[in-house]
mmCIF file of C-alpha atoms in Angstrom:
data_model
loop_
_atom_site.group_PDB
_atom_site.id
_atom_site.type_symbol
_atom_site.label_atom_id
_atom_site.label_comp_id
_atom_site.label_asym_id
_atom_site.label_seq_id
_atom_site.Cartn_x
_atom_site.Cartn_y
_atom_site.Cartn_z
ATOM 1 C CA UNK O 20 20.238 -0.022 3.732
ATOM 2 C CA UNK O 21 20.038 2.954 1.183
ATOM 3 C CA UNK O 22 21.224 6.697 0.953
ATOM 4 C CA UNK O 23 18.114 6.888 -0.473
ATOM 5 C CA UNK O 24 17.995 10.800 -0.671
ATOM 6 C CA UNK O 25 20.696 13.636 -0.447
ATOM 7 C CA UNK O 26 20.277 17.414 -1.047
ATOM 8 C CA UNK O 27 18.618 18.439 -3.758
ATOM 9 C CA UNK O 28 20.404 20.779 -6.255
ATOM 10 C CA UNK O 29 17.727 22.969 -7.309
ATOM 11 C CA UNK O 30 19.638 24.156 -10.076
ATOM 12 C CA UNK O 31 19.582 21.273 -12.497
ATOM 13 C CA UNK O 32 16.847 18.436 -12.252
ATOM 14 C CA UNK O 33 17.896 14.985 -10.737
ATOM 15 C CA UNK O 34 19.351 12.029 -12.803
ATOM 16 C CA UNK O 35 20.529 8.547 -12.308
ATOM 17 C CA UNK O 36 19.070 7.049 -9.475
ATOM 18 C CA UNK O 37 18.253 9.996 -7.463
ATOM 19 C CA UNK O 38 15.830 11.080 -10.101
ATOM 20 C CA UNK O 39 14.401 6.867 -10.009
ATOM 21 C CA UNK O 40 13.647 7.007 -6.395
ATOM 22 C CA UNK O 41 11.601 10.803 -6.501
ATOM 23 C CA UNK O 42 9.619 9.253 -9.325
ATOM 24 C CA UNK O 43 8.992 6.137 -7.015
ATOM 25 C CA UNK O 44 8.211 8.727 -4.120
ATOM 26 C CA UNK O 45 5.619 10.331 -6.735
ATOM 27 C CA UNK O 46 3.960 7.166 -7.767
ATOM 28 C CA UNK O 47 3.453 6.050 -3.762
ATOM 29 C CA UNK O 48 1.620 9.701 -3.498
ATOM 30 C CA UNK O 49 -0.515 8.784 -6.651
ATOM 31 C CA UNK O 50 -1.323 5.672 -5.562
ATOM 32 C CA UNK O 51 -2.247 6.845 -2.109
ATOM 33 C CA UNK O 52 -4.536 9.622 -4.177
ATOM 34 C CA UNK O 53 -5.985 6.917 -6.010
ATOM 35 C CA UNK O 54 -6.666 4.662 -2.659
ATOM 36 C CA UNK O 55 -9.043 7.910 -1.297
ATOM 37 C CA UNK O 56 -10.544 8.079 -4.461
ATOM 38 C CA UNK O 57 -12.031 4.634 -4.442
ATOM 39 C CA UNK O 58 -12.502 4.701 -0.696
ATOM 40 C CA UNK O 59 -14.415 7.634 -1.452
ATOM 41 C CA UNK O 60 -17.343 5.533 -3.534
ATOM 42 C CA UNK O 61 -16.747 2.449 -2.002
ATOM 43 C CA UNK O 62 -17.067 3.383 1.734
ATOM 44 C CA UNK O 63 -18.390 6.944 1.911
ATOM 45 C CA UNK O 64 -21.045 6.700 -0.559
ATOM 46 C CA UNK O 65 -19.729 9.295 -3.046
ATOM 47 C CA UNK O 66 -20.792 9.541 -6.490
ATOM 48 C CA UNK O 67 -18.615 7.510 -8.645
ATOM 49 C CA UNK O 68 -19.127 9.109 -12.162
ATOM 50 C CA UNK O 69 -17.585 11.841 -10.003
ATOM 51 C CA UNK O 70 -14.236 11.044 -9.092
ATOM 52 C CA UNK O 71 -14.170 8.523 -12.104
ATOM 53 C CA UNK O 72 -11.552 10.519 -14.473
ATOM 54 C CA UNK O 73 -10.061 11.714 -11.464
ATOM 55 C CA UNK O 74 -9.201 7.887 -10.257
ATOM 56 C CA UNK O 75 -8.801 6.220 -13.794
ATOM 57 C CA UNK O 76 -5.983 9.348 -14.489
ATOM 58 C CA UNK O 77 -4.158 8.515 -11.108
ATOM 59 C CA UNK O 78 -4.236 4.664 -12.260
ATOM 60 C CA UNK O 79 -2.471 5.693 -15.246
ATOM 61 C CA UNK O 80 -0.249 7.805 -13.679
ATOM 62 C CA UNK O 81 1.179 5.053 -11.275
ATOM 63 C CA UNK O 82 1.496 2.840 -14.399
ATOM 64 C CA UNK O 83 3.451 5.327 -16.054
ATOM 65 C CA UNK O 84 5.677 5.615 -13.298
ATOM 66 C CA UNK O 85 6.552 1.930 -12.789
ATOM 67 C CA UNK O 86 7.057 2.089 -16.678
ATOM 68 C CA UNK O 87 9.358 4.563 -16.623
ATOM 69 C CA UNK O 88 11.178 3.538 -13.727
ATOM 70 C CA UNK O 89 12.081 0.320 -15.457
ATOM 71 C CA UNK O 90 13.384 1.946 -18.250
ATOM 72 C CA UNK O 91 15.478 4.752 -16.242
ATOM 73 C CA UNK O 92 16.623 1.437 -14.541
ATOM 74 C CA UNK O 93 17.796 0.006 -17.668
ATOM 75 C CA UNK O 94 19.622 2.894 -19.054
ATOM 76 C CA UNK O 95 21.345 3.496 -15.715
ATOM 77 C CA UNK O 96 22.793 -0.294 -15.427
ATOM 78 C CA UNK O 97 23.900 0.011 -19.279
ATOM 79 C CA UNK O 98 25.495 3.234 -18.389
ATOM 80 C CA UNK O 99 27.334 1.902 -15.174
ATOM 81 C CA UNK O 100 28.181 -1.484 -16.957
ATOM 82 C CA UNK O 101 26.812 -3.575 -13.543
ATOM 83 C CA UNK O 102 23.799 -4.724 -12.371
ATOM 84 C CA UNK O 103 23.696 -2.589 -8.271
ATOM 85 C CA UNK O 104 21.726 -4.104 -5.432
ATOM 86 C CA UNK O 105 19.225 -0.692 -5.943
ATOM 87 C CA UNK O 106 18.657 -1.658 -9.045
ATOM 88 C CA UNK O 107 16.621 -4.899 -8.746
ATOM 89 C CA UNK O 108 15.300 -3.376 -5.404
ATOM 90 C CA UNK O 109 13.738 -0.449 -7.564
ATOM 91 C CA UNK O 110 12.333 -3.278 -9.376
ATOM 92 C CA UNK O 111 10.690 -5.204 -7.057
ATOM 93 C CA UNK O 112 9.139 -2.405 -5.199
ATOM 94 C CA UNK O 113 7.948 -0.415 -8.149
ATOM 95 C CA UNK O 114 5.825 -3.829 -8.981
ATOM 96 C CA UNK O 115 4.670 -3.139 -5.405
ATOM 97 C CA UNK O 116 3.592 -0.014 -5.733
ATOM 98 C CA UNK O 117 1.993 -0.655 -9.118
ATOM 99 C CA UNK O 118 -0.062 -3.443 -7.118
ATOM 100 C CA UNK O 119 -1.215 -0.598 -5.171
ATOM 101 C CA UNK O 120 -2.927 0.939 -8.088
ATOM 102 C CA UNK O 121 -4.848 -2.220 -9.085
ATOM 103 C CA UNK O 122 -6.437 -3.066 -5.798
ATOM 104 C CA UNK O 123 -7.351 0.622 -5.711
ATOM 105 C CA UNK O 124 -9.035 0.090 -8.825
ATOM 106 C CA UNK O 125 -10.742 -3.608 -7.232
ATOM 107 C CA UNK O 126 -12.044 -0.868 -4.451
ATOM 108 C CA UNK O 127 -13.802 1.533 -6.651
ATOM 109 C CA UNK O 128 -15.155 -1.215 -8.851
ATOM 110 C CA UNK O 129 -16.940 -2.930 -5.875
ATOM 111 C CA UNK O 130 -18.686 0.750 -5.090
ATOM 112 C CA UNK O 131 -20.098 0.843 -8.434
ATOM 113 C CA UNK O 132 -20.937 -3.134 -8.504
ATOM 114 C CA UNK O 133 -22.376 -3.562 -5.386
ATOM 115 C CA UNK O 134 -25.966 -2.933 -4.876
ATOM 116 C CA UNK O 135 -25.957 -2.654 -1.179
ATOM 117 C CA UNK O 136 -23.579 0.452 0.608
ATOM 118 C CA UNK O 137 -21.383 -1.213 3.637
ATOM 119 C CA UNK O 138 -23.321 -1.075 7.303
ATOM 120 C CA UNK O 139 -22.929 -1.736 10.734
ATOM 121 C CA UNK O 140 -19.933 -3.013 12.027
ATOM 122 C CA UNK O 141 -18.487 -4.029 9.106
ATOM 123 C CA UNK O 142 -18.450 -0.432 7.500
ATOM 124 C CA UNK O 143 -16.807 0.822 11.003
ATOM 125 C CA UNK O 144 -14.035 -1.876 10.404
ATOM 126 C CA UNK O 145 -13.513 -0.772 6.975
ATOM 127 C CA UNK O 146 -13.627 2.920 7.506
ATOM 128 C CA UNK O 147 -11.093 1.846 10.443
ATOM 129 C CA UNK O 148 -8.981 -0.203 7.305
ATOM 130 C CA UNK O 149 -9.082 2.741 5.137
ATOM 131 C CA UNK O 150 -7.847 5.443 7.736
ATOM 132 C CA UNK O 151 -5.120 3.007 8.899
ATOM 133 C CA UNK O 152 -4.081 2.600 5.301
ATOM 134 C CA UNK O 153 -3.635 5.778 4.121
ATOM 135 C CA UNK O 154 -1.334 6.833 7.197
ATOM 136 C CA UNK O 155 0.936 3.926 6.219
ATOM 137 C CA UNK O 156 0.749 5.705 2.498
ATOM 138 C CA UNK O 157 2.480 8.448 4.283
ATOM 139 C CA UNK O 158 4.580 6.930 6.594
ATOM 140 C CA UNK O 159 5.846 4.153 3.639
ATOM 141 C CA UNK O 160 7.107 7.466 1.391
ATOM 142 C CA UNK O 161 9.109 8.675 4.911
ATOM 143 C CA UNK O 162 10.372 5.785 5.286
ATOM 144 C CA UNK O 163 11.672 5.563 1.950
ATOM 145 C CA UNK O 164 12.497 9.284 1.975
ATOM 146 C CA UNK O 165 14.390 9.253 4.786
ATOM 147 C CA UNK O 166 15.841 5.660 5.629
ATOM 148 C CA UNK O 167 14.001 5.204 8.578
ATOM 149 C CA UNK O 168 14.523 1.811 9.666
ATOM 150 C CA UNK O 169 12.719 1.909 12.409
ATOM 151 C CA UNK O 170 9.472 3.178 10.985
ATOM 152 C CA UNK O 171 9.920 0.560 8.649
ATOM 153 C CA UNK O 172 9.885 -1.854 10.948
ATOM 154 C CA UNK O 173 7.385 -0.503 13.103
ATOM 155 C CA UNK O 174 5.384 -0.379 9.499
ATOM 156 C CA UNK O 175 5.937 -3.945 9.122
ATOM 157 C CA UNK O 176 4.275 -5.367 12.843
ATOM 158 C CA UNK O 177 1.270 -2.470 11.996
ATOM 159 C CA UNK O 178 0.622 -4.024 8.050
ATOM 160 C CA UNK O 179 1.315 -7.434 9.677
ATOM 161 C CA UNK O 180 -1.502 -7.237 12.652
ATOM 162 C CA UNK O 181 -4.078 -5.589 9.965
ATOM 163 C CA UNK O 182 -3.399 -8.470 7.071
ATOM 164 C CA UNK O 183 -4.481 -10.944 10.124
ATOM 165 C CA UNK O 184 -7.401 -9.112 11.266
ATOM 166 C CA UNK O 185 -8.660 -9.028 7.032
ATOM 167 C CA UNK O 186 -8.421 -12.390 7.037
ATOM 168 C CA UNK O 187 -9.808 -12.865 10.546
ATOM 169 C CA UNK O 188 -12.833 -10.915 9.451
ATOM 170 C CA UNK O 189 -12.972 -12.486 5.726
ATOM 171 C CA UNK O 190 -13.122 -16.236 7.481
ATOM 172 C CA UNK O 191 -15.973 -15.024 9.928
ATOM 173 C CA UNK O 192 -18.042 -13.308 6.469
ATOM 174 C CA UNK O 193 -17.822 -16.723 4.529
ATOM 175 C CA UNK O 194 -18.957 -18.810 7.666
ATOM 176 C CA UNK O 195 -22.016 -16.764 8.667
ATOM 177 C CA UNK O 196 -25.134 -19.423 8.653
ATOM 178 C CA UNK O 197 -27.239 -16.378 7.009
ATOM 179 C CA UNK O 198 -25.138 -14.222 4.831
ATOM 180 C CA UNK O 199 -26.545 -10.799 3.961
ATOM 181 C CA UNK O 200 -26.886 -9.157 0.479
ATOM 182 C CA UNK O 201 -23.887 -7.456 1.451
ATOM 183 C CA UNK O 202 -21.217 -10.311 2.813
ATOM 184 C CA UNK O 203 -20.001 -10.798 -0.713
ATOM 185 C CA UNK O 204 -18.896 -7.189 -0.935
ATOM 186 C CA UNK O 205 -17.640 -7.353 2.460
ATOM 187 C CA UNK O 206 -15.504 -10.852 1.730
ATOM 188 C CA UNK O 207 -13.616 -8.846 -0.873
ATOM 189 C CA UNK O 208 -13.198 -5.346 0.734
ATOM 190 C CA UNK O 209 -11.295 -7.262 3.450
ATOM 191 C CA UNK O 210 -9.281 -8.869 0.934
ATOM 192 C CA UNK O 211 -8.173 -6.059 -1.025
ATOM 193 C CA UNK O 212 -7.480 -4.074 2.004
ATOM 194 C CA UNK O 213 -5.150 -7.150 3.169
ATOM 195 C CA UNK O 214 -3.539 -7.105 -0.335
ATOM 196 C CA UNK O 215 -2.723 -3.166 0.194
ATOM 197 C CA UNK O 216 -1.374 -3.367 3.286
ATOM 198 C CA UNK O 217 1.153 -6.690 1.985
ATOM 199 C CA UNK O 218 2.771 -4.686 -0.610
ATOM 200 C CA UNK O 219 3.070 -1.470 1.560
ATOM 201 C CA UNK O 220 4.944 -3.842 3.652
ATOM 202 C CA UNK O 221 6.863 -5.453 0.974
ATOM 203 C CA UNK O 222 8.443 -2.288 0.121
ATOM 204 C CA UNK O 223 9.193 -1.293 3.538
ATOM 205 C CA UNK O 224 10.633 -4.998 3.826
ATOM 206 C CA UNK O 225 13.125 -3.635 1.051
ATOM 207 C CA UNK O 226 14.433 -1.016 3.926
ATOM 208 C CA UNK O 227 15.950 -3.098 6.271
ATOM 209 C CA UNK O 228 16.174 -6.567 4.578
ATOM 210 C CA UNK O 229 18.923 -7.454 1.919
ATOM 211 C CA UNK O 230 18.019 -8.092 -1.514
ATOM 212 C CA UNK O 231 17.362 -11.730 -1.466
ATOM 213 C CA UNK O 232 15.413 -11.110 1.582
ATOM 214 C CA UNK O 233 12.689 -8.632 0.567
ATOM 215 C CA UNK O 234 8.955 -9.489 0.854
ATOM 216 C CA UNK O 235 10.223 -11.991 4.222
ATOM 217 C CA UNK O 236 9.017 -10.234 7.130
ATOM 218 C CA UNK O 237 8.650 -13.212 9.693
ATOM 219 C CA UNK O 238 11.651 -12.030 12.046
ATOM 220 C CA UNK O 239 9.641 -8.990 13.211
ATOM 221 C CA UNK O 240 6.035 -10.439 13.204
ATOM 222 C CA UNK O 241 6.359 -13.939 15.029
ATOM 223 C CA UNK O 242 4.571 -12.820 18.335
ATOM 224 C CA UNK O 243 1.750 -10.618 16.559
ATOM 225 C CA UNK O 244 -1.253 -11.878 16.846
ATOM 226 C CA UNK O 245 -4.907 -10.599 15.179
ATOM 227 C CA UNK O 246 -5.771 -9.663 19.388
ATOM 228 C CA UNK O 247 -8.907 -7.427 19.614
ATOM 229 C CA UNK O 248 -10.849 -6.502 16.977
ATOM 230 C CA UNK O 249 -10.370 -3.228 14.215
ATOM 231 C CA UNK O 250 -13.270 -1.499 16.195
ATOM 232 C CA UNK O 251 -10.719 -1.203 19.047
ATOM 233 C CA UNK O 252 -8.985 1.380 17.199
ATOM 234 C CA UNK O 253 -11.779 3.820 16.417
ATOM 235 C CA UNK O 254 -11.118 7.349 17.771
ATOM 236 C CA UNK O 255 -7.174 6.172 18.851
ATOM 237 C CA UNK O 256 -3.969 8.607 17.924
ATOM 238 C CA UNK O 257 -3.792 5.396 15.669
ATOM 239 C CA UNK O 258 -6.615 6.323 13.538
ATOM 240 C CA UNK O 259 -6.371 10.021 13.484
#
């Protein structure tokens, strides 16, 4: 949809829009630092006054860089005199990627709430979530780096089968007859992980749609259905 990126000219720093979409490449890396950070606490049991600073700086960072996009967005359509199709797709998926940030946030919050560490099966499936997440972190910035349509779209099916299995897995939490001290913490680890993976896929969405189109996916995702379970893909390329 986009020349998103040419050669860079080493020799004098990037402006105009160029210099708009390597800040949004920047804040998707943040964000993705951020997303590791909380994992960290929230799944692997580290210490959270930690990697604290660390995470709270990288949440500030990402807001930084949606704030400043919108305002290099701003001066570039008063400069040019026009409002261009990148310009309100800049917009949309730097709210995206600022989204990122706050669930990151919900995930590191929950590992210094919660009483009781994840176990069982339902750690495996969020260890699973969180491995599956941060290679669409990576992939998402290619995409965008690159104008790969077709890892967009293959990024879209992938978010598309995870946000089913979340919700799959949040519906069988909330109707367990005896609900552990844990299920709570569970419910909304699910839910959080769903939410990352939906805006991940809205800004992919923003590859290969048209502008009035971003965010609608359902063209590529009719036939996917939440088949198997999350455990299926531990120790798979797709988790590694």
């Amino acid at each position: 949809m986009f020349n998103w990126f040419g050669k860079k000219n080493t020799e004098k720093p990037l402006t105009g829009l160029a210099k708009i979409k390597a800040d949004f490449s920047h804040m998707l890396e943040t964000a993705q630092h951020e997303f590791m950070l909380a994992c960290s606490v929230s799944l692997a049991g580290a210490d959270a006054d930690s990697v604290k600073e660390d995470l709270l700086g990288a949440d500030k960072m990402v807001n930084r860089f949606e704030r400043q996009i919108r305002k290099e967005l701003v001066v570039h359509a008063s400069v040019r005199g026009q409002i261009e199709p990148e310009i309100l797709v800049m917009m949309s998926v730097a709210k995206d990627a600022e989204r990122l940030g706050d669930y990151s946030k919900n995930i590191f919050d929950m590992g210094t709430i919660s009483p009781y560490p994840p176990e069982g099966d339902d750690k495996e499936r969020l260890l699973i979530l969180r491995t599956l997440v941060e290679r669409i972190f990576t992939e998402c910035r290619q995409v965008f780096e690159n104008k790969n349509e077709e890892l967009a779209t293959k990024i879209i099916r992938e978010t598309t089968w995870i946000a089913k299995h979340c919700d799959h897995n949040t519906t069988r939490l909330l109707q367990l007859d005896k609900p552990t001290p844990r299920t709570a913490s569970d419910v909304l680890m699910y839910r959080y992980m769903k939410r990352m993976v939906s805006h991940l896929r809205n800004i992919c969405s923003s590859i290969v749609q048209p502008v009035h189109k971003i965010d609608f996916t359902k063209k590529w995702t009719r036939d996917i259905a939440p088949e198997g379970d999350l455990l299926d893909r531990k120790n798979t390329d797709e988790t590694t």
